CSV table of C-alpha atoms in Angstrom, one decimal:
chain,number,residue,atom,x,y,z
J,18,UNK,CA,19.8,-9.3,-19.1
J,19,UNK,CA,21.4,-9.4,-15.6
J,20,UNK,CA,22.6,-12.5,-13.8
J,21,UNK,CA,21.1,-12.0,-10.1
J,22,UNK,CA,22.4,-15.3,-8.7
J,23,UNK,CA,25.0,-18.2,-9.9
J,24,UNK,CA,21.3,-19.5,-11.3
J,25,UNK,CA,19.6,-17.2,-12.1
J,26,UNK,CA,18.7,-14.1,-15.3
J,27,UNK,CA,16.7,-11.5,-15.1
J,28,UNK,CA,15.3,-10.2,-18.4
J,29,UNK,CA,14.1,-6.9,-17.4
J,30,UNK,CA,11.1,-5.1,-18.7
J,31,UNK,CA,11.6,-3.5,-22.1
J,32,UNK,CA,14.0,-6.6,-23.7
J,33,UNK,CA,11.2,-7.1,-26.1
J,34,UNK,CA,8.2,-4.7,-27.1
J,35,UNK,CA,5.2,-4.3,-24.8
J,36,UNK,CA,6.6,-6.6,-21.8
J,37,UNK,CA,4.1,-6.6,-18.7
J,38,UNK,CA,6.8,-7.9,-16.2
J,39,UNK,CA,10.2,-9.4,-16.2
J,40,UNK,CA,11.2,-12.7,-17.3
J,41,UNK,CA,13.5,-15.2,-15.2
J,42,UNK,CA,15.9,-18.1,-16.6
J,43,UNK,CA,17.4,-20.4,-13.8
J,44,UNK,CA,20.4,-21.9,-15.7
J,45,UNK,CA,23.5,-23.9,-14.8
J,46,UNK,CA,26.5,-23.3,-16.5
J,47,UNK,CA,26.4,-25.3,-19.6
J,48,UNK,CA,22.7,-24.4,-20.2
J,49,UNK,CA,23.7,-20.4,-20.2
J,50,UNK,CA,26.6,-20.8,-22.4
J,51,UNK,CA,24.0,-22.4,-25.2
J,52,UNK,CA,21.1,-19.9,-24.6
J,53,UNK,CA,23.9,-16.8,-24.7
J,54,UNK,CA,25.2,-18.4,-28.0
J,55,UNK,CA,21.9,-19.1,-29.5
J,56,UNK,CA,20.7,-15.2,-28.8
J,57,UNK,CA,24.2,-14.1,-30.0
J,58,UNK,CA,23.7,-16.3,-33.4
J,59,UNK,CA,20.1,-14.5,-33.6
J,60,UNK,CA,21.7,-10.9,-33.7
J,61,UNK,CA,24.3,-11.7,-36.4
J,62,UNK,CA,22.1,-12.8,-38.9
J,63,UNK,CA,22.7,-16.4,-39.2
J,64,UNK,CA,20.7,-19.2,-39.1
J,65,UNK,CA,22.0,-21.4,-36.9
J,66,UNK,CA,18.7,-21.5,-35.1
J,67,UNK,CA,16.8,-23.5,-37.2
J,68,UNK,CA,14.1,-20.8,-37.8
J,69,UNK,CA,12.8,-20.5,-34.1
J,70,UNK,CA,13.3,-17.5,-32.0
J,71,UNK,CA,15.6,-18.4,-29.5
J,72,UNK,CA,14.4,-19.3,-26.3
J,73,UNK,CA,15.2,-16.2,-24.3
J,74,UNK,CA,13.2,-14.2,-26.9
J,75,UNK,CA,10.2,-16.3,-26.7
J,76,UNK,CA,10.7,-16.5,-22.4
J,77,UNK,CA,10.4,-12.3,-22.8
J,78,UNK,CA,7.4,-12.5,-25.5
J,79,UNK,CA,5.4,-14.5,-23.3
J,80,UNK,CA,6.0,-11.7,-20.4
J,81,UNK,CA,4.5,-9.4,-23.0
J,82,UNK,CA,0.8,-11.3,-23.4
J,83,UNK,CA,-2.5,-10.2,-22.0
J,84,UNK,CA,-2.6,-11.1,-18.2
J,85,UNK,CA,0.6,-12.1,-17.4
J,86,UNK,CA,0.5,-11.8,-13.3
J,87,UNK,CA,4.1,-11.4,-11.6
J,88,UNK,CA,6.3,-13.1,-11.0
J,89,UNK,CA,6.7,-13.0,-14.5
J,90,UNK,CA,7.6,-15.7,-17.0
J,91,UNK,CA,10.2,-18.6,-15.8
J,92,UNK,CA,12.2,-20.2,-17.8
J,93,UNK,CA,13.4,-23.5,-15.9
J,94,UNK,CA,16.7,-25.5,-16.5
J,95,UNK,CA,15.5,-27.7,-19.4
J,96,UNK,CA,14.4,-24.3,-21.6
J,97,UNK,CA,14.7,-24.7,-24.9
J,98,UNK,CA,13.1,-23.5,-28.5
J,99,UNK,CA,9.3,-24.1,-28.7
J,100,UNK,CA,6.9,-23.1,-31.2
J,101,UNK,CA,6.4,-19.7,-29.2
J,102,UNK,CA,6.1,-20.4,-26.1
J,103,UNK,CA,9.5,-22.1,-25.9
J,104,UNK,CA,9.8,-25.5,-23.6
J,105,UNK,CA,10.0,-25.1,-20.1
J,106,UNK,CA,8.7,-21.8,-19.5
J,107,UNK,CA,6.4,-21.3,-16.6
J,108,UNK,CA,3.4,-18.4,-16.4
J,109,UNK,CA,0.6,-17.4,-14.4
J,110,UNK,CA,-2.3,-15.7,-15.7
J,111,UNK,CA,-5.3,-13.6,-14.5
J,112,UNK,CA,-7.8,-14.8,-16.7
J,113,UNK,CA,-9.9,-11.4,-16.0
J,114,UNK,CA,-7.4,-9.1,-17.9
């Protein structure tokens, strides 16, 4: 996970299993001090997420699915938890591969 901008993460190929190209989270302050927390509370076990993957998991899953084209996934500013493909994330496909 590297911060390229004051805005902007790159989740770099290889944060989850079988990732076709990297993921991108444009955050504001607030909004990366949640999603940090929420992966944090993932890692230690407790379940402070309410049973969903947290969003930045499920922004570098959807990088990992069958015709993914780059840029990648995006996550915009209102990302949150989904149902696997979390809320506001963004993906092109090539609907050939």
């Amino acid at each position: 996970l590297t911060k390229v901008s004051p805005t902007k993460y790159k989740i770099d190929v290889g944060f989850v299993p079988n990732m076709r190209v990297p993921a991108f989270v444009i955050v504001n302050d607030a909004l990366e001090e949640l999603l940090l927390d929420e992966l944090k509370a993932s890692c230690d076990g407790s379940k402070s997420g309410g049973g969903f993957l947290p969003a930045l998991k499920q922004v570098s899953n959807v990088a990992a699915l069958p015709g993914i084209v780059p840029p990648g996934s995006l996550a915009m500013p209102d990302v949150h938890s989904g149902y696997g493909f979390c809320i506001g994330n963004v993906a092109a496909f090539d609907m050939d591969d």
